[in-house]
Coordinates of C-alpha atoms and ligand atoms in Angstrom, one line a residue:
X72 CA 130.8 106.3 139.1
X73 CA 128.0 109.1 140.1
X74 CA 130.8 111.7 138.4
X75 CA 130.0 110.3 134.8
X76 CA 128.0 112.6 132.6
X77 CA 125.5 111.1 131.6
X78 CA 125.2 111.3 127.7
X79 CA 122.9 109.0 125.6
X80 CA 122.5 109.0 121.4
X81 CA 120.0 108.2 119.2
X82 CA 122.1 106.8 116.0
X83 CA 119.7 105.6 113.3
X84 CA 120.5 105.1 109.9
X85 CA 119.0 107.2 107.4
X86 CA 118.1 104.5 105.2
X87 CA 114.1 104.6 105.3
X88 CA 111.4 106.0 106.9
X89 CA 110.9 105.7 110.7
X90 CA 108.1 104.4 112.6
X91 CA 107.1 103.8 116.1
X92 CA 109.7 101.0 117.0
X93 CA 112.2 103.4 115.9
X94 CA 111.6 106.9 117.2
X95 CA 111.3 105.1 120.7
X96 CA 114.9 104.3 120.8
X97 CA 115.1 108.1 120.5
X98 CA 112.5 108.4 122.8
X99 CA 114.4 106.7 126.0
X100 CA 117.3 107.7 125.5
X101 CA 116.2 111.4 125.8
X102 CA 114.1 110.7 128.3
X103 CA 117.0 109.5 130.2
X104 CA 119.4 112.0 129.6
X105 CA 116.6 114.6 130.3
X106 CA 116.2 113.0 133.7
X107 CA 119.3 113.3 134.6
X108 CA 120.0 116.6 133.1
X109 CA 122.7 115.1 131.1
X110 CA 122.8 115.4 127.3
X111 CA 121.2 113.6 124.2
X112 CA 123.1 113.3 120.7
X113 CA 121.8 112.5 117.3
X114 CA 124.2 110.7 115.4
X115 CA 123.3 109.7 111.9
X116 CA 125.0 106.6 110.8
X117 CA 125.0 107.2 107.2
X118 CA 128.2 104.8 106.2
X119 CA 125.5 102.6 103.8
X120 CA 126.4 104.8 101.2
X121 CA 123.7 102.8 98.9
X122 CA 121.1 102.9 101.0
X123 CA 121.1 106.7 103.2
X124 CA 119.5 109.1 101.4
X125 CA 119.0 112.7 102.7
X126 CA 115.3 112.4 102.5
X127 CA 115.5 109.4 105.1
X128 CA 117.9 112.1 107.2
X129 CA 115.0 114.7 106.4
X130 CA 112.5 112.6 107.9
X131 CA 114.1 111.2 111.1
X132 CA 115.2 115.7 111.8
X133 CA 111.5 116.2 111.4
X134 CA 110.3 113.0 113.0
X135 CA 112.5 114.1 116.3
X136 CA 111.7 117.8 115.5
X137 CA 107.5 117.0 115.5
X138 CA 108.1 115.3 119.0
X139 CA 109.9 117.9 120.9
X140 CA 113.1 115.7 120.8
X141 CA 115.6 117.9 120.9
X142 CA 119.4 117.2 121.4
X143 CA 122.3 118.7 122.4
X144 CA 124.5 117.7 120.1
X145 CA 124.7 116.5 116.6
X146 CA 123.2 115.6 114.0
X147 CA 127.1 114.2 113.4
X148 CA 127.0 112.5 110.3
X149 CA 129.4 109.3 110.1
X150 CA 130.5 110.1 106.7
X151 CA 132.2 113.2 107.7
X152 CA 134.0 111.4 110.1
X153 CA 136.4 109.2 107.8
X154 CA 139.6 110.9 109.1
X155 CA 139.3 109.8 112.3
X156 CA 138.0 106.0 111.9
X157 CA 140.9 105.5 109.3
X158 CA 143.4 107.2 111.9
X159 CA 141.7 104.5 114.5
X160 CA 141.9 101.7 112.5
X161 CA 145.7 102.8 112.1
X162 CA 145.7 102.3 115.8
X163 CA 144.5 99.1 116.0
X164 CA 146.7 97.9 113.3
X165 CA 149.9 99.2 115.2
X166 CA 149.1 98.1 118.6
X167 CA 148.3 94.4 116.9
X168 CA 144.6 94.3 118.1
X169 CA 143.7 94.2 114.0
X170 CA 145.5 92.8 111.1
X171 CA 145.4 92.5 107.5
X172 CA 142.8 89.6 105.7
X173 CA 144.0 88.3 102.2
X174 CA 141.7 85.5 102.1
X175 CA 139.1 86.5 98.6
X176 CA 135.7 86.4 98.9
X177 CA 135.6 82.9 97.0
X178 CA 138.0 81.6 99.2
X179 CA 135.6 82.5 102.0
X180 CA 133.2 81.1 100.5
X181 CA 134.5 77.7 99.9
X182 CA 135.7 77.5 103.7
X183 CA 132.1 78.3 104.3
X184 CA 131.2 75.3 102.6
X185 CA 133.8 73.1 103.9
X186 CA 132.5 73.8 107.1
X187 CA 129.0 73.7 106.4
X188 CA 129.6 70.4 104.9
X189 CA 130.9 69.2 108.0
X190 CA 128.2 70.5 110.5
X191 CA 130.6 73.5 111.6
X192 CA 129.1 76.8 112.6
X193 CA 130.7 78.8 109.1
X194 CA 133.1 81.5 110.8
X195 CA 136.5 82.6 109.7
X196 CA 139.2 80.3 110.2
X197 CA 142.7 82.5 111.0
X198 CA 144.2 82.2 108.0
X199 CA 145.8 85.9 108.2
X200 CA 145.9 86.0 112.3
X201 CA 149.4 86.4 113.5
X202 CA 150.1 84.2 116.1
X203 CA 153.8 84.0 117.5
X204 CA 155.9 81.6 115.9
X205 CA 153.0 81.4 113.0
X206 CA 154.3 81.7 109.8
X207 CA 152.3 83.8 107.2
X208 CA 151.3 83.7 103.6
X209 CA 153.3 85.8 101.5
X210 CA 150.6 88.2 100.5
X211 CA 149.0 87.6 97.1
X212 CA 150.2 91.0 94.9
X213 CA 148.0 93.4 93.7
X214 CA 145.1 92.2 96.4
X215 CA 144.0 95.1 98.6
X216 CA 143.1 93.2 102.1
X217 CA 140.6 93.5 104.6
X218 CA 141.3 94.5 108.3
X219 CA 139.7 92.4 110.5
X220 CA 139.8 92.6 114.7
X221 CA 141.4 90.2 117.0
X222 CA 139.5 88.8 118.8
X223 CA 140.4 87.1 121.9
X224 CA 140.5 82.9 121.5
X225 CA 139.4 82.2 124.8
X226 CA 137.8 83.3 127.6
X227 CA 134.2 84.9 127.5
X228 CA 132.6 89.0 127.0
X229 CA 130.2 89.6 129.4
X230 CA 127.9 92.9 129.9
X231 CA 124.9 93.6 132.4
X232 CA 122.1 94.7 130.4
X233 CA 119.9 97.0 132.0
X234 CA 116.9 95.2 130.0
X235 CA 118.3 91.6 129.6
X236 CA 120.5 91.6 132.9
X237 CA 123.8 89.2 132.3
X238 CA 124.4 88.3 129.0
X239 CA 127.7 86.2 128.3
X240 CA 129.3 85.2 125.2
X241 CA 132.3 82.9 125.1
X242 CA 134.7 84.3 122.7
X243 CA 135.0 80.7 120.6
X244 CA 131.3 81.8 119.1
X245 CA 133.4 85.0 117.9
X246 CA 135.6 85.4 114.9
X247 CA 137.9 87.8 113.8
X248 CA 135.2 90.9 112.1
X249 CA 135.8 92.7 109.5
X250 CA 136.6 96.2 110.8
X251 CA 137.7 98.0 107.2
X252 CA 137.2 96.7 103.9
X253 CA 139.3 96.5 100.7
X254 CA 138.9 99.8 100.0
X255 CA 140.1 101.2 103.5
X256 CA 136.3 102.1 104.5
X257 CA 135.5 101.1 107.8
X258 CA 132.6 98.6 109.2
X259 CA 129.6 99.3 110.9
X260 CA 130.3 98.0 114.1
X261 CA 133.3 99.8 114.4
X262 CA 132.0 103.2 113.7
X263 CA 129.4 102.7 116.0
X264 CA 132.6 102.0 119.2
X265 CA 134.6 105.1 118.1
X266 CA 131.6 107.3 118.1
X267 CA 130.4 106.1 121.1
X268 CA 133.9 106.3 122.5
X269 CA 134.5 110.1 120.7
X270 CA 131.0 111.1 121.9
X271 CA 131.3 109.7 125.5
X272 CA 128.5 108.0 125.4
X273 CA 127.4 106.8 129.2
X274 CA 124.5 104.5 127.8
X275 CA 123.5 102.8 125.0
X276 CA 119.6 102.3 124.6
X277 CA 118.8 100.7 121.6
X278 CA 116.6 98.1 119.9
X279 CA 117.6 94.4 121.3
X280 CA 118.6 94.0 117.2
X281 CA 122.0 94.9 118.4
X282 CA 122.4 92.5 120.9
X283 CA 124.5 90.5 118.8
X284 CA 126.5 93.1 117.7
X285 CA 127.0 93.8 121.4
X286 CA 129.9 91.5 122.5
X287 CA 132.0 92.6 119.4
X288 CA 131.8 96.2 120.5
X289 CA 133.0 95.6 123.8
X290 CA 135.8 93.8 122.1
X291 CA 136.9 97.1 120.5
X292 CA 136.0 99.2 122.8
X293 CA 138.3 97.1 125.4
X294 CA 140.9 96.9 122.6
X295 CA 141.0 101.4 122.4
X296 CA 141.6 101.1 126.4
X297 CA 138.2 102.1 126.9
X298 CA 135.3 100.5 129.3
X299 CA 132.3 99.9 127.3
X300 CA 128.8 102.2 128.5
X301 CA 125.9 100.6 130.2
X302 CA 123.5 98.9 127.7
X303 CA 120.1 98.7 127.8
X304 CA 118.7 96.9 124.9
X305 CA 114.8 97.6 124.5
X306 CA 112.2 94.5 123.1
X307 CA 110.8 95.0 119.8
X308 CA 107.7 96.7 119.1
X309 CA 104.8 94.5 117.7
X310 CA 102.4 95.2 115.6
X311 CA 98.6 94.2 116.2
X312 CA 99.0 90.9 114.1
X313 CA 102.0 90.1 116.7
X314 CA 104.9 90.7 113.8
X315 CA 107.7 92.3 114.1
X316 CA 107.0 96.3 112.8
X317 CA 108.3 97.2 109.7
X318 CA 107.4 99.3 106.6
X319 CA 106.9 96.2 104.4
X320 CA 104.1 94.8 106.6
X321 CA 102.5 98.2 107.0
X322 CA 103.8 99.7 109.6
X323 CA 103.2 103.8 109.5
X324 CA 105.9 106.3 109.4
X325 CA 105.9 109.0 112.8
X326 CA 104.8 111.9 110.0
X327 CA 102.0 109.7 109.2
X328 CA 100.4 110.1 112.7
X329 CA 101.9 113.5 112.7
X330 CA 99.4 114.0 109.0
X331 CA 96.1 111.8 111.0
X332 CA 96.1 114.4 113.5
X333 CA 97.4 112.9 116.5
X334 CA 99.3 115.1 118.9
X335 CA 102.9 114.8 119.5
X336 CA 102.2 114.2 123.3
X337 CA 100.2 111.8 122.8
X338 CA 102.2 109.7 120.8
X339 CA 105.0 110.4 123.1
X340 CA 102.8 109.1 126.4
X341 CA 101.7 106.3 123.9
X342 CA 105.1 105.2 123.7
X343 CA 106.3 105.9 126.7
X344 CA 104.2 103.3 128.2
X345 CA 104.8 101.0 125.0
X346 CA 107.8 99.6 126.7
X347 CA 108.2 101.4 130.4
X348 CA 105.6 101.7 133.4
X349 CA 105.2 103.5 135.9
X350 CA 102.7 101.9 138.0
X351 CA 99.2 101.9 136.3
X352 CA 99.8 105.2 135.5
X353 CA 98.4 105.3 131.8
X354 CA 97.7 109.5 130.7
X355 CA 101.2 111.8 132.0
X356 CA 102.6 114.4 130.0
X357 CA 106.2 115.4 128.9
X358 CA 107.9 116.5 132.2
X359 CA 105.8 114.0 133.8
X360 CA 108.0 111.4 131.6
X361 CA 111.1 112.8 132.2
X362 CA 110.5 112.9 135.8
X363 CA 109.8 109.6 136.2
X364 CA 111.7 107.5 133.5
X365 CA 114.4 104.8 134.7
X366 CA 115.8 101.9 133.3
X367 CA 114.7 100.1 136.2
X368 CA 111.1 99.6 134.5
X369 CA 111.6 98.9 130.9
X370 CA 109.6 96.0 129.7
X371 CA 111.5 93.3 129.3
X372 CA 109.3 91.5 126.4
X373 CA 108.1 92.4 123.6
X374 CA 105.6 95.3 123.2
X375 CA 102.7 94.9 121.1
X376 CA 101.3 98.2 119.2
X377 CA 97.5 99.2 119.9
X378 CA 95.6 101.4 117.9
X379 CA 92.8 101.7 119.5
X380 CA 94.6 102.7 122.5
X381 CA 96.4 105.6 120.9
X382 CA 93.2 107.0 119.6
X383 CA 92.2 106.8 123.1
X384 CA 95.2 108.7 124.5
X385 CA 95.1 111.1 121.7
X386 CA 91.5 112.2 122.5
X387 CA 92.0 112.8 126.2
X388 CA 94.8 114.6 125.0
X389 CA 92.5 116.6 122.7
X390 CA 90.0 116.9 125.3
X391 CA 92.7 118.6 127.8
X392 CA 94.0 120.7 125.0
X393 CA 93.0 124.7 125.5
X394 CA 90.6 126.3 123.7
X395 CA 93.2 128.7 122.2
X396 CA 95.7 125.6 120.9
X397 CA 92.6 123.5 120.3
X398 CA 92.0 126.0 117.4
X399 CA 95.6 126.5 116.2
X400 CA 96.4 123.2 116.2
X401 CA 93.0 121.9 113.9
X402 CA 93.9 125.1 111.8
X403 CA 96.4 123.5 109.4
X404 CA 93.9 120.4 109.3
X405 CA 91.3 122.4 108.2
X406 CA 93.3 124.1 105.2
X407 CA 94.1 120.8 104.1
X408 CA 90.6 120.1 103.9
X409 CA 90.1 123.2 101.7
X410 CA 87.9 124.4 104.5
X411 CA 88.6 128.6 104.2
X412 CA 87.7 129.7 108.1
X413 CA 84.5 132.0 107.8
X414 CA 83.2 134.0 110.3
X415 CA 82.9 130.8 112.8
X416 CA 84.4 131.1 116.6
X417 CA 86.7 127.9 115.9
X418 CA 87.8 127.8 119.4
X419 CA 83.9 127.3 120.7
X420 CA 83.4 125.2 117.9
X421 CA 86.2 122.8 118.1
X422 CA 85.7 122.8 122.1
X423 CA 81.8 121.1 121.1
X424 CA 83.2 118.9 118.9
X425 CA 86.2 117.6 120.8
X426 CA 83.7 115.3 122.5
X427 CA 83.0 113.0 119.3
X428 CA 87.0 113.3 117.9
X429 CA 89.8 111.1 118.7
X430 CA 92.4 113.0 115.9
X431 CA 92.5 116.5 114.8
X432 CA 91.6 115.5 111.2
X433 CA 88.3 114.0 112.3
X434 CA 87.6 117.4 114.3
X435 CA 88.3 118.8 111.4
X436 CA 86.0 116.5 109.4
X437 CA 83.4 117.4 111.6
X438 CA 84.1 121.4 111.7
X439 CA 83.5 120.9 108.0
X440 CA 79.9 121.5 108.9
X441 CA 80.4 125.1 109.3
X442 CA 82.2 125.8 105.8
X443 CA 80.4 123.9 103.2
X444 CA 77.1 123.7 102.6
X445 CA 74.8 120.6 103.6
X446 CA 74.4 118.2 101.2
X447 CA 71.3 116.8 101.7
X448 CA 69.9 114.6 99.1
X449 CA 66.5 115.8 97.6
X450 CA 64.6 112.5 99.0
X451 CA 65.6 113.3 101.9
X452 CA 64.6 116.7 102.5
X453 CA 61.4 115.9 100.9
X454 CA 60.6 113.3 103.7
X455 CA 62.0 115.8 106.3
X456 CA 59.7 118.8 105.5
X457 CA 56.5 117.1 104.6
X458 CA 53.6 118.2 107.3
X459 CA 53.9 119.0 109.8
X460 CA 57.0 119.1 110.6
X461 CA 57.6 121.4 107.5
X462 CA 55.4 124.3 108.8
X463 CA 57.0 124.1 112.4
X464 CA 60.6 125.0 110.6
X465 CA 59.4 127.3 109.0
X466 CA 58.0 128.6 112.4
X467 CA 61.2 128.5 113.8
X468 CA 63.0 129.6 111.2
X469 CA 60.8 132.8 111.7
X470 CA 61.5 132.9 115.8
X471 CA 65.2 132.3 115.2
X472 CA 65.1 135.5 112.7
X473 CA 63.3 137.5 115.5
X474 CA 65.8 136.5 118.7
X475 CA 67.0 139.3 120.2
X476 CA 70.1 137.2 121.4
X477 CA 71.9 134.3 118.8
X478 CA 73.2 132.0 121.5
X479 CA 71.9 128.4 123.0
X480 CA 70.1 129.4 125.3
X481 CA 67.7 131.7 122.9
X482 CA 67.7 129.4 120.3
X483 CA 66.3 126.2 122.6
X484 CA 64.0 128.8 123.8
X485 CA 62.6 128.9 120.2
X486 CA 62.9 125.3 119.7
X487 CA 60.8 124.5 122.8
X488 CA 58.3 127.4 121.7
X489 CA 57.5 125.6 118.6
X490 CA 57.4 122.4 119.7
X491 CA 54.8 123.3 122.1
X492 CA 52.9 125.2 119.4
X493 CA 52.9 122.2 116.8
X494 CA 52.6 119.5 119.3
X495 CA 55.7 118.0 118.3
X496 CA 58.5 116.0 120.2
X497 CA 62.0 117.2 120.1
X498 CA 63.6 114.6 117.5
X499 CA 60.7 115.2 115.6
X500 CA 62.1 118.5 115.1
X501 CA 65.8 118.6 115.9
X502 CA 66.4 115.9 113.7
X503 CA 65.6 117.8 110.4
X504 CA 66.7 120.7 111.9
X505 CA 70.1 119.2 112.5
X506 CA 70.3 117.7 108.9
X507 CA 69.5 121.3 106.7
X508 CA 71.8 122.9 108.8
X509 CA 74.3 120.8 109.4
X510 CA 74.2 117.9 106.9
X511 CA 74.3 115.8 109.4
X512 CA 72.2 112.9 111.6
X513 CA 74.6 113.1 114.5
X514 CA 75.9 116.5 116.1
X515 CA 76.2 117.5 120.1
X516 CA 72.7 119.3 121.1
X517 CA 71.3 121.3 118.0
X518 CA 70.7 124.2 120.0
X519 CA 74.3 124.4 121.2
X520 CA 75.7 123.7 117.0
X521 CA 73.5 126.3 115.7
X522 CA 74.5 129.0 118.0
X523 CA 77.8 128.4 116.4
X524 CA 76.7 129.1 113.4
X525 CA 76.4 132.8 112.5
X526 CA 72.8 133.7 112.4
X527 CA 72.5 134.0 108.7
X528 CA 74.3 131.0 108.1
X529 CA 71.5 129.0 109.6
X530 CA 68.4 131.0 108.2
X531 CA 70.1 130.8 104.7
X532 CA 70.6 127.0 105.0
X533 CA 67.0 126.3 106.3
X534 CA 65.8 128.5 103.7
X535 CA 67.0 126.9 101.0
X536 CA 66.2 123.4 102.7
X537 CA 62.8 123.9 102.9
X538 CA 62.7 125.2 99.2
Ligands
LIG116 N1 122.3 102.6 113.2 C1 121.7 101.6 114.0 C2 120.2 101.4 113.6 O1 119.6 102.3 113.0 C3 121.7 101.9 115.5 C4 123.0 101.6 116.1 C5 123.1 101.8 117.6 O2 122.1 102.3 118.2 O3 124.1 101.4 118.1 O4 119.7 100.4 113.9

C-alpha cells in the first residue's frame, strides 16, 4: 500500500470562470501531493465541446499560475485523447462489460413516462442488455446506437470516503449509463475513469458534486481490472447569504481578487482553512500548508465564505510582506491607477501606509497622495487658513524651508516650534496641515507623511494652499 505514488489531479472543465469553491479542489489536491512529495496533474476536461472555450482554459492556467499551483504534469486536454477512449470503449464492448443501446430518445422518453406515471424512479429498463438466453431486437437499420455500461443487477458499490467515510449504493438504484453516444464520442464519466486510470491517479479530491457520479466510476474502473483511488469528496463552499457559490449569484472569479489586491498567500491560507484545520491555527504560509495538510482534517460540512475575514488575512499578510516586495508588488497597482512613481521612496511609503490597508489597491489608493495633487475644495481651505492658524503655516512652512535635515524627526521639531510660538494645539495645526498636503483628514502622524514627501513637494503644495 505505502509503495503507491501518490499522484492527485485537478480536472476542471474549462467551461467558465473559476472562483474560490473551485480553485480549492486544486488547492488540496496539491497540497497533498506536495506533502507527500508525490505529483499533481492538471487535466482539462474539455469534452463539452459547446461549452469549453480556450479563454475558460486561459483563466483556470493563470488562476493556478497566480497561486503558485504548479503541477507536474499536464495540462492534458481530454479532447486530444479520443484515440484512446474509443480504443477503451472497444474494450469494454469486447469483454461484454458495455453493449450497444437502440432504444431512441422518444422511446426513452415515453418509458420515462410510463414509469413516472406509475410512481417508478425513471431509469433505463434493459431493453438492449444481453442477458443469456435473452433474445434481442433485431436492430432498427440506419440507427447509430449508444453504448451504454453494464452495470451489475445486484449486489451493492461501496467506497470509504476520506470526507464522507462509507458511502454504499446498491446497484438496483443504478442503470446501465451511457458510456459513448451515437456518434462514437464518449461520456463524461467515462473519461474521467480512463484518465484517472491512464494518469494513475492515487486520490481523487474533488467537490462532493461528484459523489453521485462516484459509484458509476468504480463500476468502470472495476470493469478495466483496475481498483478505484481513495476519494475524498470536499463540502461545498458557501457564500455569506449561505448559497451555494456560483457566478450567477455573484460569486468572484480568483483573477478578481488577484485585480483587488489581495495576495496570492493569502488567499491560499484563506482557503486553506476554508475547509481543513489545523488546530486554531488561523495565519501559516505556503510550506507551512504543505507540511501540515492531511485528509484526516477536512471539514466535513459545508464551508461558508467570509469576506471580512480574508481582508483580515490579507493585511497581516501585507503587514509581514518586506519592504522591498511591499513596493514591487503595489507597483503594478499603482500604474493602473495612472499614478507615474515620482521621486517618492515607495518602500518607506508603503511600509507607513500598510497599517490602514487591507488590499494592495487600497495602499495604492492611499499612496495616491504622493502623485496627484490635493484636491481641496476652496471652502475648505478658506476655513483651514483663516487666523490664526493661517499665519502659523505659513510659519512653518518658512522652518520646514530652513531644516537642515527633511526627515520626521526635524520636521515635528518644526511643528512643535510653532505650536509653541502661536499657542496652538497640535490638531489645530496638523489637521490643515495634513489636508494641503495630503488631501486628506486621515493619514498616520503628519510628521512621519511629510518626511515622505520630497521637500519641495510639500512647500509647493502649502504654498499654493494658502494662496
Ligand atoms: N470536470 C469536473 C468538474 O469541473 C471534475 C471532475 C473530477 O474531478 O472528477 O467539476
Amino acid at each position: 500500500m505505502s509503495s503507491t505514488p501518490v499522484r492527485t489531479r485537478f480536472a476542471p472543465s474549462p467551461t467558465g470562470f473559476i472562483h474560490l469553491g473551485n480553485i480549492r479542489s486544486a488547492l488540496y489536491p496539491w497540497a497533498y501531493a506536495r506533502h507527500h512529495g508525490g505529483q499533481f496533474i492538471l487535466r482539462i476536461e474539455d469534452t463539452d465541446v459547446e461549452r469549453s472555450t480556450q479563454a475558460a482554459v486561459d483563466v483556470i492556467l493563470q488562476s493556478m499560475q497566480w497561486m503558485g499551483l504548479d503541477y507536474d504534469e499536464g495540462p492534458i486536454y481530454q479532447m486530444q485523447r479520443m484515440q484512446r477512449y474509443r480504443q477503451v470503449l472497444r474494450e469494454l464492448l469486447d469483454s461484454g462489460h458495455a453493449y450497444p443501446c437502440y432504444m431512441s430518445s422518444a422511446e426513452l422518453d415515453a418509458l420515462r413516462e410510463r414509469q413516472m406515471a406509475a410512481g417508478l424512479k425513471p431509469r433505463y429498463d434493459g431493453t438492449w442488455r444481453p442477458q443469456p438466453g435473452k433474445r434481442l431486437p433485431p436492430p432498427p437499420a440506419g440507427v447509430q446506437p449508444v453504448l451504454r455500461f453494464r452495470t451489475p443487477e445486484e449486489g451493492a458499490v461501496s467506497w470509504n470516503d476520506r470526507v464522507k467515510g462509507l458511502v454504499r449504493v446498491d446497484n438496483s438504484e443504478l442503470d446501465d449509463l451511457v458510456i459513448a453516444r451515437p456518434d462514437g464520442t464518449p461520456t463524461y464519466n467515462f473519461c474521467v475513469v480512463v484518465d484517472d486510470i491512464d494518469m494513475r491517479i492515487s486520490h481523487v479530491i474533488r467537490g462532493d458534486d461528484h459523489v453521485n457520479n462516484t459509484p458509476r466510476q468504480i463500476h468502470i474502473f472495476r470493469a478495466l481490472g483496475c481498483e478505484p483511488p481513495v476519494y475524498a469528496h470536499l463540502p461545498t463552499v458557501l457564500n455569506e447569504q449561505g448559497d451555494k457559490l456560483s457566478k450567477r449569484n455573484g460569486a468572484k472569479s480568483v483573477l478578481d481578487y488577484r485585480d483587488e489586491g489581495y495576495l496570492a498567500d493569502a488567499l491560499l491560507n484563506y482557503l486553506a482553512r476554508l475547509g481543513w484545520s489545523h488546530g486554531d491555527d488561523e495565519v501559516f504560509g505556503r510550506e507551512q500548508f504543505v507540511r501540515w495538510f492531511d485528509l484526516e482534517h477536512l471539514g466535513r460540512s459545508a464551508a461558508q465564505f467570509d469576506g471580512e475575514k480574508l481582508r483580515w488575512l490579507n493585511a497581516q499578510y501585507l503587514r509581514a510582506l518586506a519592504p522591498q516586495q511591499l513596493a514591487a508588488q503595489l507597483r503594478p497597482f499603482l500604474q493602473r491607477l495612472g499614478l507615474r512613481e515620482q521621486a517618492v521612496d515607495l518602500e518607506r511609503a508603503a511600509v507607513l501606509l500598510r497599517e490602514r490597508a487591507s488590499t494592495l489597491l487600497e495602499l495604492a489608493e492611499q499612496c495616491a497622495m504622493f502623485y496627484t495633487e490635493p484636491q481641496a475644495d476652496a471652502a475648505a481651505r478658506q476655513g483651514l487658513v483663516g487666523e490664526p492658524v493661517g499665519q502659523a503655516l505659513h510659519a512653518l512652512q518658512q522652518r520646514l524651508a530652513a531644516l537642515p535635515e527633511w526627515d520626521a524627526p526635524s520636521i515635528s521639531g518644526a511643528i512643535k516650534q510653532v505650536l509653541g510660538e502661536h499657542r496652538l494645539k497640535m490638531p489645530q495645526l496638523a489637521m490643515p496641515l495634513r489636508q494641503l498636503v495630503t488631501g486628506r483628514t486621515q493619514t498616520p502622524s503628519v510628521d512621519a507623511v511629510l518626511a515622505l514627501f520630497p521637500r519641495q513637494t510639500v512647500l509647493d503644495r502649502l504654498r499654493r494652499g494658502l494662496g
